[in-house]
Amino acid sequence: MNPDASTIAAGAPIEVDLSPVAEGQDIKVFWRGKPIYISHRTKKQIDEARAVNVASLPDPQSDEARVKSGHEQWLVVIGICTHLGCIPIAHEGNYDGFFCPCHGSQYDSSGRIRQGPAPANLPVPPYQFVSDTKIQIG
Amino acid sequence: MSGPSDYQPSNPALQWIERRLPIIGLVHSSFVVYPTPRNLNYWWTFGAILSFMLGMQILTGVILAMHYTPHADLAFKSVELLVRDVNYGWLLRNMHACGASMFFFAVYVHMLRGLYYGSYKEPREVLWILGVIIYLLMMATGFMGYVLPWGQMSFWGATVITNLFSAIPYVGESIVTLLWGGYSVGNPTLNRFFSLHYLLPFVIAGVVVLHVWALHVAGQNNPDGVEPKTEKDTVPFTPHATIKDGFGVACFMLLYAWFIFYMPNYLGDADNYIPANPGVTPPHIVPEWYYLPFYAILRSIPNKLAGVIGMFSAIIILCFLPWLDAARTKSSKYRPLAKQFFWIFVAVCILLGYLGAQPPEGIYVIAGRVLTFCYFAYFLIVLPLLSRIEKPRPVPNSISEAILAKSGKAVASVAVMLVAAGALFFGSLQDARANEGSDKPPGNKWSFAGPFGHYDRGTLQRGLKVYKEVCSSCHGLSYIAFRNLAEAGGPGYSVAQAAAFASDYKVKDGPNDAGDMFERPGRPADYFPSPFPNEQAARAANGGAAPPDLSLITKARSYGRGFPMFIVDFFTQYQEQGPDYVSAVLQGFEDKVPEGVTIPEGSYYNKYFPGHAIKMPKPLSDGQVTYDDGSPTTVAQYSKDVTTFLMWTAEPHMEARKRMGFQVFIFLIIFAGLMYFTKKKVWADSH
Ligand code: FES
């Protein structure tokens, strides 16, 4: 009952052009049926994400480990709440990040869980920069 | 099912069969001469009611499956077309959807009856556990059935529930992938759920056979909890129990019919009339009402794994009930303390259910935790403790003695029920407070409301005109075909008028022999063409917000009615939240934005739209559409007409539904009455 061959094939990597996304904006693309948030973070968001004491987080992870160095302004996360799978809303909640409407989990501007029932940070999908304005997800 | 039967049919053909397969004897001994305690009360008819409901669900389900398409792109539409085009499709669907709720309602009564009268105790432990298994299977079946219409709640309910398994350490993620058949809930998920939803009812039926078998071996429990000793304590199953069950089923059908014909959407969620959209989570996900207490338990535990464990153990704990409650006295009738706690437990379950439907914030979270504790405390602390410290009242020696001494009155439980009512009232105050400050759409007088509601032809025709001249430039009406305009219960056009109306439209058809698409005039069988070729185009042309299709809009929109009202609505048959909301939004545009509300560029202020910022500019203004029947050409009149029209598009068979409902009620009332008097006659000398 695992995914069949066509489902797996349809899950091949996709390329996304980042040039139209202005600072402070984000886009949602679908990969393997999952929504992926790509946010162009503002300076303030980056600073906030880096200012927290990593050890105090429920799922400790530094912001540096969640973005690609040299491209700090880009946050790429799978937009699926790690609690029970709803899609969090971007730019909401108390941490300048994401807010899940289902059971009230809140994520910060690095996609890390800060408050609510979700146990883990929003996962970062496998991706790399093919050029400065283009990434490949998968 | 209680041992070999000595039944001998008199007909030689039946004798021939009986000697080879003693099936008639089996039925005879299990359902005819089977001795049943003579003091059973009406709570015992729920067993028969449940069998009736299971049969009903299987029957309607099999027919529905003949018209349903289990595909992510087609499922929603196939359900809608089934309701509109299949003969009595609306009836089948209502019977099946409301049937699920009724099934659960009956099973809860049945379980609480078992709890109250100690029906799980020695020698009925296996019987009870089989019952818990049936209940678990029902929950799985009900959940998967709810996914099949593939609306927003179906999709997100499926997402949340399947994700529960991801809480299992190590193997969780792979189990979830296995359930989905993909990387998220999607078409493979729908397919396997359909397959399982068709399979499980038959598994349930199988376990029900075991359940009944175990019942007939151990014998039925009874309100006094003393086992039958002599012939005097029992009556034969037929005619006594059969006729009593028949009367119980007839009464239950009255309730069932109330939902089918008058309140089909009362227990559903308006969001499920919006097709599933994997990109948008509805702001407030709630499961069906029968899962709410468990959902509340899940949410009140702040840790994911613990929450999931808590939720499942709330059900599994029932299996251990026979050993948690070690009291020798079965019936709570003779257990003064257990009786009180039983009613408290019922109140706790109802309150948990209420909390499960509220947003998880503030007071609700705290109340949820307290009640979750109470729920488990009942099983783990109260029952084991009571069986040690409680002094039960003396139990009668036999059932016949109990019947003679029938005078015990339940005064104490009244006090506890008052407490429960008080708790509900307190909840209502909370709710009223939470709703303050949000604008509720004003109620309207609709011709289609109430048990004899009907559409006014003139209103429908004017509404169609408003739709055609105003709304249709942005909003589709894709489930309505031109032929519907000439159907009974609709705007009342003739077939020729509908054909003429259709021919005004250009419809895309093809490909022709040369392989090209072409345009031709519409025919009655065509559906209203949509203004945009696809959702993306609709979105791009409207500043990012795609105008929704209007075919179902009056059923897909709603607003919370709050605690006391939703109970009142059940009796007044108020079902018009959707139309009230739609007409309020149409008239709710105001130029002056009140203080404290900021409206982003490209949006407009609307008093009744959630969040107040709507992308649709004010659509209607006085005098915009001309009426030739002299009706006032005002915004108020336009909104009334177009809303009525949209109610018809959402439910073209409403008139037939209410008309048939009336006939069914007359029939059922007479039938139940006859059953009652027959039952009285049969039992005349047994009491
Ligand atoms: S699914 Fe996001 S908080 Fe539960």
GROMACS .gro file of N, CA, C and O in nm, chain A residues 1-4 7-9 11 28 30-35 80-88 101-104 116-119, chain B residues 156 159-160 163-164 166 174 177-178 181-184 188 192 278-285 295 298-299 301-304 308 360:
model
  256
    1MET      N    1   0.083  -0.121   0.000
    1MET     CA    2   0.000   0.000   0.000
    1MET      C    3   0.087   0.127   0.000
    1MET      O    4   0.036   0.236   0.017
    2ASN      N    5   0.217   0.111  -0.018
    2ASN     CA    6   0.303   0.229  -0.026
    2ASN      C    7   0.281   0.301  -0.159
    2ASN      O    8   0.216   0.247  -0.247
    3PRO      N    9   0.332   0.424  -0.173
    3PRO     CA   10   0.308   0.500  -0.296
    3PRO      C   11   0.347   0.421  -0.421
    3PRO      O   12   0.447   0.350  -0.423
    4ASP      N   13   0.264   0.435  -0.527
    4ASP     CA   14   0.295   0.362  -0.649
    4ASP      C   15   0.399   0.437  -0.732
    4ASP      O   16   0.438   0.550  -0.698
    7THR      N   17   0.324   0.795  -0.856
    7THR     CA   18   0.326   0.894  -0.749
    7THR      C   19   0.469   0.932  -0.715
    7THR      O   20   0.501   1.049  -0.694
    8ILE      N   21   0.557   0.830  -0.712
    8ILE     CA   22   0.696   0.858  -0.680
    8ILE      C   23   0.760   0.941  -0.790
    8ILE      O   24   0.830   1.039  -0.763
    9ALA      N   25   0.728   0.907  -0.917
    9ALA     CA   26   0.787   0.982  -1.028
    9ALA      C   27   0.742   1.127  -1.026
    9ALA      O   28   0.820   1.218  -1.054
   11GLY      N   29   0.701   1.299  -0.786
   11GLY     CA   30   0.766   1.367  -0.677
   11GLY      C   31   0.908   1.411  -0.709
   11GLY      O   32   0.987   1.438  -0.620
   28LYS      N   33   0.410   3.032  -0.206
   28LYS     CA   34   0.382   2.894  -0.168
   28LYS      C   35   0.386   2.812  -0.296
   28LYS      O   36   0.318   2.844  -0.392
   30PHE      N   37   0.397   2.396  -0.458
   30PHE     CA   38   0.364   2.260  -0.418
   30PHE      C   39   0.468   2.163  -0.470
   30PHE      O   40   0.506   2.166  -0.587
   31TRP      N   41   0.517   2.081  -0.382
   31TRP     CA   42   0.610   1.976  -0.422
   31TRP      C   43   0.566   1.849  -0.350
   31TRP      O   44   0.546   1.849  -0.228
   32ARG      N   45   0.546   1.744  -0.425
   32ARG     CA   46   0.495   1.618  -0.371
   32ARG      C   47   0.365   1.639  -0.296
   32ARG      O   48   0.340   1.579  -0.191
   33GLY      N   49   0.282   1.728  -0.349
   33GLY     CA   50   0.154   1.753  -0.286
   33GLY      C   51   0.163   1.831  -0.156
   33GLY      O   52   0.065   1.851  -0.088
   34LYS      N   53   0.286   1.873  -0.122
   34LYS     CA   54   0.302   1.947   0.002
   34LYS      C   55   0.327   2.093  -0.030
   34LYS      O   56   0.403   2.124  -0.121
   35PRO      N   57   0.269   2.183   0.048
   35PRO     CA   58   0.298   2.324   0.026
   35PRO      C   59   0.435   2.358   0.082
   35PRO      O   60   0.469   2.318   0.194
   80ILE      N   61   0.380   2.251   0.658
   80ILE     CA   62   0.286   2.157   0.717
   80ILE      C   63   0.314   2.151   0.865
   80ILE      O   64   0.424   2.117   0.908
   81CYS      N   65   0.217   2.188   0.942
   81CYS     CA   66   0.233   2.193   1.086
   81CYS      C   67   0.277   2.056   1.137
   81CYS      O   68   0.219   1.954   1.101
   82THR      N   69   0.379   2.054   1.220
   82THR     CA   70   0.430   1.926   1.269
   82THR      C   71   0.340   1.867   1.375
   82THR      O   72   0.366   1.758   1.423
   83HIS      N   73   0.236   1.939   1.412
   83HIS     CA   74   0.140   1.878   1.505
   83HIS      C   75   0.055   1.778   1.428
   83HIS      O   76   0.089   1.662   1.422
   84LEU      N   77  -0.050   1.825   1.360
   84LEU     CA   78  -0.134   1.730   1.289
   84LEU      C   79  -0.155   1.768   1.144
   84LEU      O   80  -0.255   1.731   1.083
   85GLY      N   81  -0.063   1.843   1.088
   85GLY     CA   82  -0.061   1.854   0.943
   85GLY      C   83  -0.142   1.964   0.880
   85GLY      O   84  -0.162   1.962   0.759
   86CYS      N   85  -0.192   2.061   0.954
   86CYS     CA   86  -0.260   2.172   0.889
   86CYS      C   87  -0.156   2.264   0.824
   86CYS      O   88  -0.036   2.247   0.846
   87ILE      N   89  -0.203   2.360   0.746
   87ILE     CA   90  -0.111   2.454   0.683
   87ILE      C   91  -0.107   2.582   0.764
   87ILE      O   92  -0.208   2.652   0.774
   88PRO      N   93   0.005   2.615   0.823
   88PRO     CA   94   0.014   2.738   0.901
   88PRO      C   95   0.002   2.860   0.810
   88PRO      O   96   0.032   2.853   0.691
  101PRO      N   97  -0.372   2.755   1.239
  101PRO     CA   98  -0.507   2.783   1.288
  101PRO      C   99  -0.573   2.664   1.355
  101PRO      O  100  -0.673   2.679   1.422
  102CYS      N  101  -0.515   2.545   1.338
  102CYS     CA  102  -0.588   2.427   1.385
  102CYS      C  103  -0.584   2.413   1.537
  102CYS      O  104  -0.686   2.403   1.601
  103HIS      N  105  -0.465   2.410   1.594
  103HIS     CA  106  -0.459   2.397   1.738
  103HIS      C  107  -0.365   2.501   1.798
  103HIS      O  108  -0.313   2.484   1.908
  104GLY      N  109  -0.339   2.603   1.721
  104GLY     CA  110  -0.270   2.719   1.775
  104GLY      C  111  -0.120   2.709   1.794
  104GLY      O  112  -0.065   2.774   1.882
  116GLY      N  113   0.277   2.610   2.155
  116GLY     CA  114   0.167   2.527   2.106
  116GLY      C  115   0.202   2.380   2.105
  116GLY      O  116   0.312   2.341   2.144
  117PRO      N  117   0.109   2.297   2.061
  117PRO     CA  118   0.125   2.153   2.075
  117PRO      C  119   0.222   2.088   1.977
  117PRO      O  120   0.256   1.972   1.994
  118ALA      N  121   0.263   2.159   1.873
  118ALA     CA  122   0.350   2.094   1.774
  118ALA      C  123   0.484   2.060   1.839
  118ALA      O  124   0.539   2.140   1.915
  119PRO      N  125   0.537   1.942   1.811
  119PRO     CA  126   0.660   1.900   1.878
  119PRO      C  127   0.788   1.947   1.810
  119PRO      O  128   0.893   1.951   1.872
  294TRP      N  129  -0.941   1.800   0.536
  294TRP     CA  130  -0.858   1.838   0.651
  294TRP      C  131  -0.880   1.749   0.770
  294TRP      O  132  -0.789   1.727   0.850
  297THR      N  133  -0.656   1.472   0.699
  297THR     CA  134  -0.518   1.509   0.725
  297THR      C  135  -0.487   1.502   0.874
  297THR      O  136  -0.388   1.441   0.916
  298VAL      N  137  -0.573   1.562   0.953
  298VAL     CA  138  -0.546   1.566   1.097
  298VAL      C  139  -0.551   1.426   1.158
  298VAL      O  140  -0.463   1.386   1.235
  301ASN      N  141  -0.265   1.203   1.055
  301ASN     CA  142  -0.141   1.249   1.117
  301ASN      C  143  -0.130   1.210   1.263
  301ASN      O  144  -0.021   1.218   1.320
  302LEU      N  145  -0.241   1.168   1.323
  302LEU     CA  146  -0.233   1.121   1.461
  302LEU      C  147  -0.131   1.009   1.471
  302LEU      O  148  -0.061   0.996   1.570
  304SER      N  149   0.137   0.973   1.313
  304SER     CA  150   0.277   1.016   1.305
  304SER      C  151   0.334   1.041   1.444
  304SER      O  152   0.455   1.059   1.459
  312SER      N  153   0.626   0.628   0.861
  312SER     CA  154   0.601   0.531   0.753
  312SER      C  155   0.458   0.479   0.758
  312SER      O  156   0.400   0.449   0.654
  315THR      N  157   0.256   0.741   0.568
  315THR     CA  158   0.274   0.727   0.423
  315THR      C  159   0.192   0.610   0.370
  315THR      O  160   0.131   0.616   0.264
  316LEU      N  161   0.190   0.504   0.448
  316LEU     CA  162   0.114   0.386   0.409
  316LEU      C  163  -0.036   0.417   0.402
  316LEU      O  164  -0.106   0.373   0.311
  319GLY      N  165  -0.079   0.650   0.087
  319GLY     CA  166  -0.042   0.602  -0.046
  319GLY      C  167   0.024   0.712  -0.126
  319GLY      O  168   0.019   0.711  -0.249
  320GLY      N  169   0.085   0.807  -0.061
  320GLY     CA  170   0.150   0.918  -0.130
  320GLY      C  171   0.221   1.002  -0.028
  320GLY      O  172   0.244   0.958   0.085
  321TYR      N  173   0.253   1.125  -0.066
  321TYR     CA  174   0.326   1.211   0.026
  321TYR      C  175   0.234   1.302   0.105
  321TYR      O  176   0.277   1.377   0.190
  322SER      N  177   0.107   1.300   0.070
  322SER     CA  178   0.009   1.377   0.145
  322SER      C  179  -0.127   1.314   0.116
  322SER      O  180  -0.136   1.223   0.035
  326PRO      N  181  -0.487   0.870  -0.399
  326PRO     CA  182  -0.474   0.732  -0.348
  326PRO      C  183  -0.542   0.715  -0.212
  326PRO      O  184  -0.602   0.611  -0.184
  330ARG      N  185  -0.838   0.438  -0.124
  330ARG     CA  186  -0.834   0.331  -0.024
  330ARG      C  187  -0.938   0.352   0.084
  330ARG      O  188  -0.993   0.257   0.138
  416PRO      N  189  -0.615   2.153  -0.104
  416PRO     CA  190  -0.497   2.120  -0.023
  416PRO      C  191  -0.415   2.242   0.015
  416PRO      O  192  -0.327   2.232   0.098
  417GLY      N  193  -0.444   2.357  -0.045
  417GLY     CA  194  -0.363   2.475  -0.017
  417GLY      C  195  -0.417   2.562   0.096
  417GLY      O  196  -0.349   2.651   0.142
  418VAL      N  197  -0.540   2.539   0.138
  418VAL     CA  198  -0.600   2.626   0.239
  418VAL      C  199  -0.662   2.544   0.350
  418VAL      O  200  -0.748   2.460   0.325
  419THR      N  201  -0.617   2.566   0.472
  419THR     CA  202  -0.679   2.499   0.586
  419THR      C  203  -0.794   2.585   0.634
  419THR      O  204  -0.774   2.704   0.655
  420PRO      N  205  -0.911   2.528   0.654
  420PRO     CA  206  -1.020   2.610   0.709
  420PRO      C  207  -0.981   2.662   0.847
  420PRO      O  208  -0.909   2.593   0.920
  421PRO      N  209  -1.025   2.781   0.882
  421PRO     CA  210  -0.978   2.841   1.007
  421PRO      C  211  -1.013   2.759   1.130
  421PRO      O  212  -0.950   2.774   1.233
  422HIS      N  213  -1.111   2.674   1.122
  422HIS     CA  214  -1.154   2.606   1.244
  422HIS      C  215  -1.194   2.464   1.207
  422HIS      O  216  -1.302   2.441   1.154
  423ILE      N  217  -1.104   2.370   1.234
  423ILE     CA  218  -1.134   2.232   1.197
  423ILE      C  219  -1.206   2.162   1.311
  423ILE      O  220  -1.158   2.158   1.423
  433TYR      N  221  -1.183   1.441   2.062
  433TYR     CA  222  -1.104   1.549   2.004
  433TYR      C  223  -1.066   1.649   2.114
  433TYR      O  224  -0.954   1.699   2.118
  436LEU      N  225  -0.783   1.510   2.305
  436LEU     CA  226  -0.659   1.523   2.227
  436LEU      C  227  -0.601   1.663   2.242
  436LEU      O  228  -0.481   1.680   2.263
  437ARG      N  229  -0.688   1.762   2.231
  437ARG     CA  230  -0.637   1.900   2.228
  437ARG      C  231  -0.600   1.952   2.365
  437ARG      O  232  -0.522   2.046   2.375
  439ILE      N  233  -0.434   1.804   2.592
  439ILE     CA  234  -0.303   1.760   2.639
  439ILE      C  235  -0.198   1.828   2.552
  439ILE      O  236  -0.198   1.811   2.429
  440PRO      N  237  -0.109   1.908   2.612
  440PRO     CA  238  -0.023   1.994   2.532
  440PRO      C  239   0.093   1.923   2.463
  440PRO      O  240   0.173   1.987   2.398
  441ASN      N  241   0.103   1.793   2.476
  441ASN     CA  242   0.213   1.723   2.410
  441ASN      C  243   0.154   1.631   2.305
  441ASN      O  244   0.053   1.565   2.326
  442LYS      N  245   0.219   1.629   2.188
  442LYS     CA  246   0.158   1.557   2.076
  442LYS      C  247   0.136   1.409   2.104
  442LYS      O  248   0.024   1.358   2.096
  446VAL      N  249  -0.224   1.205   2.173
  446VAL     CA  250  -0.276   1.095   2.093
  446VAL      C  251  -0.301   0.972   2.181
  446VAL      O  252  -0.405   0.906   2.172
  498PRO      N  253  -0.945   2.630   2.044
  498PRO     CA  254  -0.860   2.590   2.157
  498PRO      C  255  -0.788   2.708   2.221
  498PRO      O  256  -0.669   2.725   2.203
   0.00000   0.00000   0.00000
